[in-house]
XYZ file of C-alpha atoms in Angstrom:
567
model
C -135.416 -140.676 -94.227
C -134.664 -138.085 -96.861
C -136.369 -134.920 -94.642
C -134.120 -136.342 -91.859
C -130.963 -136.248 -93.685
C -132.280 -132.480 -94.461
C -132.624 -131.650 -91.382
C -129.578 -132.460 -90.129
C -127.473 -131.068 -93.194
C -129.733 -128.050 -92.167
C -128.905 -128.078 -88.330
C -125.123 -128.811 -89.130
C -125.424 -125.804 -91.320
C -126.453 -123.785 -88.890
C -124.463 -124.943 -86.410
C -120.935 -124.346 -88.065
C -122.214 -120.924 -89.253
C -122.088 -120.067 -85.511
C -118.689 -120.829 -84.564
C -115.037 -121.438 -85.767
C -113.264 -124.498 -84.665
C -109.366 -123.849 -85.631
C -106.859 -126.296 -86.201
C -103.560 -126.589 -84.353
C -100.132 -127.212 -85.477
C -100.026 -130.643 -84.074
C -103.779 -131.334 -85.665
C -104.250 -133.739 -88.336
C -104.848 -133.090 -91.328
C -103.190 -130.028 -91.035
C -100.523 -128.402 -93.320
C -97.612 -128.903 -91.580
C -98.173 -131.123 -88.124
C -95.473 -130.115 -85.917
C -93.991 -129.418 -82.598
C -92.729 -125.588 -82.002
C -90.600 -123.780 -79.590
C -87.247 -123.947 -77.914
C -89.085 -124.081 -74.116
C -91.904 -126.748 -74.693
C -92.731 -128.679 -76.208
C -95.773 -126.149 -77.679
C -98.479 -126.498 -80.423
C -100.241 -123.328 -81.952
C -102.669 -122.207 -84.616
C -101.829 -121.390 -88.657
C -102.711 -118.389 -90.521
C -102.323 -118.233 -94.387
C -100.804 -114.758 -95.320
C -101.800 -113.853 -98.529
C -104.387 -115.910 -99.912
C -103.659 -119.400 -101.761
C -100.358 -117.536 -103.189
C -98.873 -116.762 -99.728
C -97.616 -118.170 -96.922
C -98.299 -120.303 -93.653
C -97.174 -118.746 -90.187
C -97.692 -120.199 -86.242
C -99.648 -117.997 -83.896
C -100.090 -117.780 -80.825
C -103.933 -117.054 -79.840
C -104.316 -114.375 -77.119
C -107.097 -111.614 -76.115
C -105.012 -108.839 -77.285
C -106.051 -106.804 -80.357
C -102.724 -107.041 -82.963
C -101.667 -109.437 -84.856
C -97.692 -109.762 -85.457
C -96.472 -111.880 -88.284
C -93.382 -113.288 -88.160
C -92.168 -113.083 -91.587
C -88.711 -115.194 -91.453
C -91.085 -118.488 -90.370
C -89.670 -121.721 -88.543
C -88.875 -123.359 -91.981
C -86.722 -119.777 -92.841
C -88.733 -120.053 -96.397
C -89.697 -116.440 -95.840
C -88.723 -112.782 -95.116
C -89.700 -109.715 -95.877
C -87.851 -108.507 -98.650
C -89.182 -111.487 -100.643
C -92.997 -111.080 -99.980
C -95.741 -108.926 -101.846
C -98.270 -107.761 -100.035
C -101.649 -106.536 -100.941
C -101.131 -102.613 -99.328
C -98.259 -101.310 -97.349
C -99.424 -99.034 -94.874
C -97.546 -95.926 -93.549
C -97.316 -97.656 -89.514
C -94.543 -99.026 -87.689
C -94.831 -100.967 -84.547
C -92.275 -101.650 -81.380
C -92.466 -104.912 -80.011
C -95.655 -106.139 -78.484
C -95.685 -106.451 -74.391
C -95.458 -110.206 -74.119
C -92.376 -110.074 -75.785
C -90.949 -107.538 -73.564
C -90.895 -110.259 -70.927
C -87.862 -111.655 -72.871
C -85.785 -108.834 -73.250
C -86.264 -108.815 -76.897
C -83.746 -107.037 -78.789
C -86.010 -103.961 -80.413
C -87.331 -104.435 -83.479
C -90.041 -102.356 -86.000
C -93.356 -104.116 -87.562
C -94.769 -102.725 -90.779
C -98.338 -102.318 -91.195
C -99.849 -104.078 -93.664
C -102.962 -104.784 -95.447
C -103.274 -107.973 -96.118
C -105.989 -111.049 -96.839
C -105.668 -113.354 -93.768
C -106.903 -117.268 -94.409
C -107.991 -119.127 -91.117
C -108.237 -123.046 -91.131
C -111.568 -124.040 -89.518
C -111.039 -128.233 -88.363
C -114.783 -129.034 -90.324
C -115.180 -126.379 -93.034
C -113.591 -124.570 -95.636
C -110.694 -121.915 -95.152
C -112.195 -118.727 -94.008
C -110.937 -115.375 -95.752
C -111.168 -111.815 -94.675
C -109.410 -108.450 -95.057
C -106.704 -107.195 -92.313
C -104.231 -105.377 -91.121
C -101.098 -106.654 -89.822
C -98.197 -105.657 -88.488
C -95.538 -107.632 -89.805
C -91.578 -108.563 -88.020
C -88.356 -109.233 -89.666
C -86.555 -112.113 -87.275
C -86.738 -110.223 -83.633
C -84.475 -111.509 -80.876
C -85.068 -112.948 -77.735
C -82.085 -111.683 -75.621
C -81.276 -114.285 -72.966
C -79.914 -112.949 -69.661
C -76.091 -113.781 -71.085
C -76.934 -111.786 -73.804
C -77.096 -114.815 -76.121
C -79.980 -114.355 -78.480
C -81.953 -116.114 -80.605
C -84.674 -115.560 -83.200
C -88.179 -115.655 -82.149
C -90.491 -118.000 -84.920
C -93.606 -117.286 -83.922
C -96.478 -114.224 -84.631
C -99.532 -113.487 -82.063
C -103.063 -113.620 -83.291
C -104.810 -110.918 -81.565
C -108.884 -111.915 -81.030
C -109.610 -108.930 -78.813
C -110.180 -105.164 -78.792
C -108.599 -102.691 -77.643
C -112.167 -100.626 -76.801
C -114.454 -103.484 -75.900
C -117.469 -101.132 -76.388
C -116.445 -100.099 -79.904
C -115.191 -103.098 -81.709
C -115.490 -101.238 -85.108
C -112.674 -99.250 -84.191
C -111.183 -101.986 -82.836
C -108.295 -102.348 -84.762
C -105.375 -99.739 -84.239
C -103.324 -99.975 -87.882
C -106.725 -98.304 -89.783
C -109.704 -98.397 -87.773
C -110.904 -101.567 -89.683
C -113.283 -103.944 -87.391
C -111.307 -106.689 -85.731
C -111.258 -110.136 -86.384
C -114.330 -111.189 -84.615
C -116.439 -108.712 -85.547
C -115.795 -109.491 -88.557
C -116.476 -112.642 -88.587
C -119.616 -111.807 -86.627
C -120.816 -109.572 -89.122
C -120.399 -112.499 -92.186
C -122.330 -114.667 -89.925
C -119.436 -117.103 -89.006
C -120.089 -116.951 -85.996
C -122.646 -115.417 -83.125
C -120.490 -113.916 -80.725
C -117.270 -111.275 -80.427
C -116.107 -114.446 -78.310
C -113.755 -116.990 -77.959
C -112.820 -120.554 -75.731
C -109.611 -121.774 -75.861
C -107.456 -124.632 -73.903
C -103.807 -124.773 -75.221
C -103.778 -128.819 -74.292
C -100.279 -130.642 -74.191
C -98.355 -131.334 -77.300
C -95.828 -133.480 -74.759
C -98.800 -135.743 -73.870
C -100.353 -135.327 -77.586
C -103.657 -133.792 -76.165
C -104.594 -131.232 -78.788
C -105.066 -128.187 -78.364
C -108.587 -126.220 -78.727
C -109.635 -122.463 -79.847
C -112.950 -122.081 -81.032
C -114.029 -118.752 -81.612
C -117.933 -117.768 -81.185
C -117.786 -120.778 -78.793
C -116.160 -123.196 -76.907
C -115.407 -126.828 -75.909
C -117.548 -128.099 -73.103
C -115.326 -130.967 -72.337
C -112.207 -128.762 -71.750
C -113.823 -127.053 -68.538
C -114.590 -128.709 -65.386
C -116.299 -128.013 -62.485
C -117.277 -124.419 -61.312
C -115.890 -121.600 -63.545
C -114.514 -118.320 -62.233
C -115.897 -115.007 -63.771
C -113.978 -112.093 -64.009
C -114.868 -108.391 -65.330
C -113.533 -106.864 -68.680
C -112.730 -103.776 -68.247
C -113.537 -101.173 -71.371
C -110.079 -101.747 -72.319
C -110.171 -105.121 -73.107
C -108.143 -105.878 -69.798
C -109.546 -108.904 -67.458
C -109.827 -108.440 -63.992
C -107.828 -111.426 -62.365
C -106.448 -111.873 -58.768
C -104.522 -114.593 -57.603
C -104.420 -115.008 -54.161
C -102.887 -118.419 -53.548
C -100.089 -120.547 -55.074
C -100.228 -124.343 -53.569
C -98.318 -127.196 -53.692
C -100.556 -130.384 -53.518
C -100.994 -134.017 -54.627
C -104.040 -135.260 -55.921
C -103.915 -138.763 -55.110
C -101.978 -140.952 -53.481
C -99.208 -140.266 -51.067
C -96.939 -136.861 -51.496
C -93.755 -137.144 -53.565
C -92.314 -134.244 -51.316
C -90.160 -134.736 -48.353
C -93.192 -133.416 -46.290
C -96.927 -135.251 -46.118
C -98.376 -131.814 -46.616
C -96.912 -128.655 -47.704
C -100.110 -126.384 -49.195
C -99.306 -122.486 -49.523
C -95.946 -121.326 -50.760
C -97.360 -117.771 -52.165
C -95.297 -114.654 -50.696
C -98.171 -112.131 -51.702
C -97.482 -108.855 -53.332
C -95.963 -106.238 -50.685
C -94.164 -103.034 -51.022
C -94.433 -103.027 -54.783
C -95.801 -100.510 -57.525
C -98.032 -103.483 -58.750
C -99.062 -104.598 -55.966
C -100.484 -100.790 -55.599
C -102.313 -101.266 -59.082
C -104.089 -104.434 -57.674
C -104.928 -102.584 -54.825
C -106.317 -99.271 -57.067
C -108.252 -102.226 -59.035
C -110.416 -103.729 -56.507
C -107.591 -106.718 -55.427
C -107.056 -107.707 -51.425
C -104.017 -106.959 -49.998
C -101.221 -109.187 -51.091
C -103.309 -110.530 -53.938
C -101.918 -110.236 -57.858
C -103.124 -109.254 -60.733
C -102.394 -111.566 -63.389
C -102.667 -111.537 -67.374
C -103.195 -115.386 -68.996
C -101.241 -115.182 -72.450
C -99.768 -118.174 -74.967
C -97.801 -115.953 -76.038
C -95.359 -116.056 -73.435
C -94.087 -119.736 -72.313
C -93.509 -119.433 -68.327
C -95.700 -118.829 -65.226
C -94.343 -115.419 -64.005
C -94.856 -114.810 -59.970
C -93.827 -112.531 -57.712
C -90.679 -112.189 -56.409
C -90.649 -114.978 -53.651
C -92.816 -117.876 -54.680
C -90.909 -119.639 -57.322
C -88.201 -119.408 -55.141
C -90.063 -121.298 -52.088
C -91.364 -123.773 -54.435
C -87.550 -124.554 -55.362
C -86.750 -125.355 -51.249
C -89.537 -128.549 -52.139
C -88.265 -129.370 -55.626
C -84.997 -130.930 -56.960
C -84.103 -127.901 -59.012
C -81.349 -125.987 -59.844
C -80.989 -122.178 -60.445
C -79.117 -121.440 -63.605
C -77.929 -117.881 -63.410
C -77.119 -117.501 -67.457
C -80.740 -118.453 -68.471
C -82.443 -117.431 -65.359
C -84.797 -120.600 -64.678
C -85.002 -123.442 -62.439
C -83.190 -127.121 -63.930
C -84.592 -130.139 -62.777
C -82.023 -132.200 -61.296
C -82.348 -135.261 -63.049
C -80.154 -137.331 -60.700
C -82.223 -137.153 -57.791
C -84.612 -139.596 -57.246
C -87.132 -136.907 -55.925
C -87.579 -135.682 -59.782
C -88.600 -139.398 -61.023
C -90.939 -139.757 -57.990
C -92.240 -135.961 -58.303
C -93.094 -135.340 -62.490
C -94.742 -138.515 -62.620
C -97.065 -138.885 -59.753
C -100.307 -136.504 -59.248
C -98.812 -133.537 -57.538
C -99.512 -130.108 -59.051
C -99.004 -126.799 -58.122
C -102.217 -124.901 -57.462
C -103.352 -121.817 -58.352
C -106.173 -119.879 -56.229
C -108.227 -116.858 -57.693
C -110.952 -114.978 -56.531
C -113.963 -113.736 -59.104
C -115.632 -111.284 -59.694
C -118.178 -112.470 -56.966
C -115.162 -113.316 -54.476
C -115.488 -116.904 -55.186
C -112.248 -118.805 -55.172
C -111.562 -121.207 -58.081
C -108.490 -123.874 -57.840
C -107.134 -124.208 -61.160
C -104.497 -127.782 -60.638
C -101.555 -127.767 -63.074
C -99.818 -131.351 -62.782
C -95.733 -131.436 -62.543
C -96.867 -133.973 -65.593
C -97.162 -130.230 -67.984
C -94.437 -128.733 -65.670
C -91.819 -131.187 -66.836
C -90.606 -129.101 -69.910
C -87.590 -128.931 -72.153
C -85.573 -126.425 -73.626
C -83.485 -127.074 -76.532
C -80.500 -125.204 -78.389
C -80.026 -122.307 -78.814
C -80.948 -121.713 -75.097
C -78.935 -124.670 -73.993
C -76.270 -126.982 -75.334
C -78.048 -129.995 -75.076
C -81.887 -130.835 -74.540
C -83.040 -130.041 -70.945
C -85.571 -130.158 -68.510
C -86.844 -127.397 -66.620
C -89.778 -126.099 -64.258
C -90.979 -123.123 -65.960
C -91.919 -120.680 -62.939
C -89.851 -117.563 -63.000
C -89.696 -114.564 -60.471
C -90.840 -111.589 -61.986
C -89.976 -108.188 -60.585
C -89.981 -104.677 -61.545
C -92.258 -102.234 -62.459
C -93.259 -103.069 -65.989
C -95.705 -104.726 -67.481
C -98.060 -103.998 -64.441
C -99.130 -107.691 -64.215
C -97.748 -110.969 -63.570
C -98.497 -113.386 -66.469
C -99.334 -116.730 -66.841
C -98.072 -118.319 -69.618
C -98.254 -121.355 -71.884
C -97.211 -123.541 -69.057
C -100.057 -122.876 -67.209
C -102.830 -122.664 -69.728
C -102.237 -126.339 -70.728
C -103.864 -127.019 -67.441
C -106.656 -124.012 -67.660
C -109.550 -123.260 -70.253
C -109.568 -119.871 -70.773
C -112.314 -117.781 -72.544
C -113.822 -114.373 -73.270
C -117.001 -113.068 -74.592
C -116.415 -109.209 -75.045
C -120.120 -108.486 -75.838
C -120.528 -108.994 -72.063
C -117.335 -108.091 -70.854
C -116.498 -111.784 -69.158
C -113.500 -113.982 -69.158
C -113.904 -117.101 -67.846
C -111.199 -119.776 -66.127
C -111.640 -123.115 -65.089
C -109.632 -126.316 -64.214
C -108.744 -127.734 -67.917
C -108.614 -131.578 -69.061
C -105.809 -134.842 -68.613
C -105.330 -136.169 -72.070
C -108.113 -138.829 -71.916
C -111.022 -135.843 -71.618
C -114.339 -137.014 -72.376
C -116.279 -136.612 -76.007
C -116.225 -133.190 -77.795
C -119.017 -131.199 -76.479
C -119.069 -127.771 -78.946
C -120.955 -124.966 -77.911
C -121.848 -121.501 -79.346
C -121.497 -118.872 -76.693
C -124.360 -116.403 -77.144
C -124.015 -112.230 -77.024
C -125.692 -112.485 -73.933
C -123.811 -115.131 -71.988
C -122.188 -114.884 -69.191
C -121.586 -118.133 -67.945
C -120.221 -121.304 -69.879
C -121.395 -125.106 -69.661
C -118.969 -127.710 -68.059
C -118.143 -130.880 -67.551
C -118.045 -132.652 -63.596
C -114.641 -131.660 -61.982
C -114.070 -135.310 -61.463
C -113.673 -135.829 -64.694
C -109.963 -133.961 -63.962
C -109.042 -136.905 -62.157
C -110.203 -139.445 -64.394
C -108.686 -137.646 -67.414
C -105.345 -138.096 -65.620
C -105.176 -141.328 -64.035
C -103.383 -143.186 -66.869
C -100.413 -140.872 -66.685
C -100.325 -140.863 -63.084
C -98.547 -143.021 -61.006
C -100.029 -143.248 -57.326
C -97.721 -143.595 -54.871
C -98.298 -145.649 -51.128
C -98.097 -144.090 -47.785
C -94.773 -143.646 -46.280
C -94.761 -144.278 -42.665
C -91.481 -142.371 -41.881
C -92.307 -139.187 -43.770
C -92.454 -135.900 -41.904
C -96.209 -134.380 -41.007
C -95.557 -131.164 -42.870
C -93.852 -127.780 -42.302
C -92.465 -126.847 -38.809
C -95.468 -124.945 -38.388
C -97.381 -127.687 -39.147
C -95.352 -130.138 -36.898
C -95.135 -126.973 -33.754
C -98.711 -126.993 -33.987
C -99.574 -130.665 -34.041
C -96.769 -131.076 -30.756
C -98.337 -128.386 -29.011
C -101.947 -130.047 -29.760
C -100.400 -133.129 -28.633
C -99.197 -131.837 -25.217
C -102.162 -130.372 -24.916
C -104.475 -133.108 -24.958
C -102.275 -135.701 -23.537
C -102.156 -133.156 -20.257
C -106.005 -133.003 -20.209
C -105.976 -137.024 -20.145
C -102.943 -137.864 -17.950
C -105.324 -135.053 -15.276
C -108.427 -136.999 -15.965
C -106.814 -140.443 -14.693
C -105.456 -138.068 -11.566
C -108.766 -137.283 -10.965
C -110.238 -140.720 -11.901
C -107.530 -142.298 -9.296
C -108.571 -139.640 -6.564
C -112.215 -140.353 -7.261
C -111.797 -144.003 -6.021
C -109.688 -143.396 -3.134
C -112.001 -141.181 -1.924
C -114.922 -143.654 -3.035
C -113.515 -146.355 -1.252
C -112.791 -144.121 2.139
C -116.482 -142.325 1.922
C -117.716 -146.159 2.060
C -116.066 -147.213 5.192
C -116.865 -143.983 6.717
C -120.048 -143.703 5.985
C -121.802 -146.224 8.788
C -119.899 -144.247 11.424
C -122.256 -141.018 11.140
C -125.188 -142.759 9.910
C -127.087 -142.773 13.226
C -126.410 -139.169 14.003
C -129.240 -136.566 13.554
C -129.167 -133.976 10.962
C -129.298 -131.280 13.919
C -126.524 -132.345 15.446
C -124.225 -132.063 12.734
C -123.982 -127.951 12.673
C -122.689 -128.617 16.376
C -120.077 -131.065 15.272
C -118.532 -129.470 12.272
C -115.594 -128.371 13.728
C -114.948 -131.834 15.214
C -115.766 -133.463 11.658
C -113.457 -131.351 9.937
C -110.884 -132.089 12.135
C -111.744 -136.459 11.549
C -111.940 -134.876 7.975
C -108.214 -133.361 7.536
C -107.071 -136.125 9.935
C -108.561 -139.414 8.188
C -108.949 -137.810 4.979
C -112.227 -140.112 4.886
C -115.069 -138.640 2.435
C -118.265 -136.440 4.062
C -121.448 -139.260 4.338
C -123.881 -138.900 1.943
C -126.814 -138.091 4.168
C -124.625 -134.492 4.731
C -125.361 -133.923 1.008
C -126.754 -130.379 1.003
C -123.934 -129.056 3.390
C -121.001 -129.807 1.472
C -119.634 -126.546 -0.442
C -121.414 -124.969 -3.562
C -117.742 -125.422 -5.530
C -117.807 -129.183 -5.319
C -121.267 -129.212 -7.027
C -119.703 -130.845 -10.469
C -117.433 -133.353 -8.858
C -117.168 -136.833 -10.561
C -119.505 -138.600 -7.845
C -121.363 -135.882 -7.102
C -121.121 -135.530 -3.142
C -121.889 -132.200 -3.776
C -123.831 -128.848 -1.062
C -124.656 -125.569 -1.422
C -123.844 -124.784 2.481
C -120.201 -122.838 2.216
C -119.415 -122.700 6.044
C -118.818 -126.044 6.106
C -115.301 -126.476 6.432
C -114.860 -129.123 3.266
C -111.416 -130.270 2.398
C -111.468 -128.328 -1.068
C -108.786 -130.615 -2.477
C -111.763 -133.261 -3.055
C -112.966 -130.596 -5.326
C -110.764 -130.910 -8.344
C -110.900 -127.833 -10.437
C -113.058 -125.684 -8.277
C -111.749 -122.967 -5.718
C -112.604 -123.235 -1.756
């Protein structure tokens, strides 16, 4: 009994020595549970700045190499004239690129050198040396040119030089964060998984670095290249809208592709340069920006389907909470799809439920708490990539193992996902264990309310409903001629039978001499050729319904017996 408790003290050892489980904001027992953002509701991780004398600050976990501090935090306990840190260093940063998708007002980070604290969920606080680049209270500029202060810091787990991760870092050269954790034996792997869950539907979130969650991937995963950059590789080529089960909420039965592609655009020319098809995009998956960014066109024919409302001074789409199409639509199981192709052109559907796209932004965005749908068009030519934000990867697991040079993207959880499945991702990997796709149905169908079949709604989109009328005429034409034929057929029958005993007792011979004479009963009587006169009647009659068919052309045959065939 004791040697078995050994063991598995020993195997648990070993285990957690190979991977980092963080917590989240919304995690308990963390430090300070809580709910962040003024476009979410969002959950994130916690750093502690400064050892056990410092302070706690939300990240947001991305694949980029930097981390930003925020250093006026969301409980304003903090800024930056009132902290020591361990080493000032002689760098200032501009704003990072995700926040250049808000318009932020421009604003310097020091370096720093500092000792970072992370908050593993089974083990003690991990410490380590790093440099920082720290920001005093920048500004999201809204498109009024109302602004507000931004609360929360980015926690950089990548490279910027996936092949040299020693020089990873770009304040001093220093090796990143998961090399460094690599080299203290933390974990096994310059890798992480991550799923960012729902904090609206209290699913927490997951980041486990040197591994991942098995449970928060399902079905097959999509692998995409790395490129020596750090930069993934990832091209959407389809933007649905779907239900899972159950009848559609929409207006239409059916609706299925509402992406407008890429065209006449400097990024679509980058996708191109980068291996994507034509009209595909090249997209960037980042928490640290909140919306799903598309191009120019697709948000906007999603809107035609939705009960949503453009605001012009904030620049997204309001639901509109008095029509009953919004009830119907954020709480049944359609979701708006998203199709990539990998790095071995397979396409993976990743489904995000109009469940997570139900958000709300609070002051100071907007007066009062409302909801939104949190696509926006994206044009321009900077950054070159469309990004997918926070809103999309509560639906997605996301990870990256840089010692291979893979990201990975599959369909994420519902809230009831199955058991915690953790698993180390090895230097070598290159694929990731999941759970059955159906388990993305299962892990919803408590939130979902199925609606029945409704016999007066529309087929789908007037291409659909041309096509299915044209099909129609088609085939009803094809049968309407068959019961012509059908109808002839028996006439004829019925005629061939009375005529028949009146040339039965004439000799095959004779009936060369005759044929101008029969033709003439023929055209007159319109009475069917006998049987016996089989192998005279013309070669284009051969696949008639009651086969009273010849090969002998000269015989002057009444052709209209021979539906379909020329004389």
């Amino acid at each position: 009994m004791a040697s078995s408790s050994v063991l598995f003290a020993a195997f648990w050892g070993m285990l957690a020595a190979q991977l980092v489980q963080l917590e989240w904001t919304t995690d308990f027992p963390a430090s300070h549970p809580h709910q962040i953002g003024h476009d979410g509701p969002w959950q994130a991780v916690s750093l502690r700045v400064g050892g056990d004398l410092g302070f706690t600050v939300d990240v947001w976990p991305t694949d980029k190499d930097l981390i930003y501090i925020v250093a006026n935090t969301t409980l304003g306990e903090h800024s930056i004239e009132n902290l020591q840190f361990s080493k000032k260093l002689p760098m200032w940063f501009g704003n990072p690129l995700e926040w250049a998708l808000y318009n932020t007002t421009f604003s310097s980070g020091r370096g720093y050198s500092e000792l970072i604290a992370l908050s593993p969920k089974t083990s003690r606080p991990i410490s380590f040396n790093y440099s920082i680049a720290v920001f005093n209270e920048p500004i999201f500029t809204l498109p009024d040119e109302r602004g507000y202060i931004n609360n929360v810091g980015i926690l950089g787990l990548g490279s910027p030089a996936v092949n040299s991760p020693n020089d990873g870092n770009p304040i001093d050269g220093k090796p990143t964060l998961l090399e460094q954790l690599k080299q203290s034996g933390e974990i096994t792997s310059r890798s992480f998984g991550m799923h960012m869950g729902s904090a609206q539907h209290s699913q927490p979130g997951s980041l486990v670095l040197g591994g991942y969650e098995q449970n928060r991937a399902l079905g097959d995963i999509g692998i995409f290249d790395v490129d020596d950059g750090g930069s993934p590789h990832i091209f959407l080529l389809d933007v649905t809208l779907d239900t899972q089960v159950g009848d559609s909420p929409f207006n239409e039965s059916k609706i299925g592709s509402i992406y407008q592609g890429t065209d006449n655009s400097y990024m679509a020319n980058i996708t191109k340069f980068l291996g994507g098809t034509k009209g595909s995009a090249l997209v960037d998956l980042s928490s640290a920006v909140p919306y799903i960014y598309l191009p120019p066109g697709t948000c906007e024919t999603a809107s035609q389907y939705l009960p949503v409302i453009w605001d012009e001074d904030i620049e997204l789409y309001i639901w509109n909470q008095t029509d009953p199409q919004y009830d119907r639509i954020v709480s049944s199981s359609a979701y708006l799809g998203f199709i990539f192709a990998d790095r071995d052109a397979s396409n993976i559907t990743i489904k995000v439920p109009f469940q997570l796209l139900n958000l709300t932004l609070l002051p100071p965005i907007v007066h009062l708490p409302t909801p939104y749908f949190p696509c926006k068009p994206l044009a321009g030519e900077s950054p070159n990539r469309w990004t997918l934000g926070r809103a999309f990867l509560q639906a997605a697991f996301y990870g990256v193992n840089f010692e291979t040079q893979t990201t990975f993207i599959g369909q994420g959880p519902g809230p009831n996902m199955d058991i915690s499945v953790v698993r180390v991702m090895r230097p070598k990997d290159t694929g990731i264990i999941s759970n059955p796709i159906a388990s993305f149905e299962e892990s919803w169908s408590a939130y979902w309310t199925v609606l029945p079949k409704s016999p007066n709604k529309s087929q789908g989109s007037k291409d659909d409903l041309s096509r299915a009328g044209t099909e129609g005429i088609i085939v009803g034409s094809i049968f309407g001629g068959l019961i012509l034929v059908f109808g002839a057929a028996i006439t004829i029958w019925n005629r061939r039978r009375q005529f028949t005993q009146h040339f039965r007792t004439v000799e095959r011979q004779n009936y060369e001499e005759n044929l101008s004479l029969l033709g003439a009963v023929i055209e007159l009587d319109a009475s069917p050729i006998p049987l016996d006169m089989s192998d005279l009647l013309p070669h284009e009659c051969e696949y008639t319904i009651f086969a009273i068919l010849a090969k002998y052309r000269s015989y002057p045959f009444p052709t209209q017996y021979c539906i379909g065939f020329a004389s």
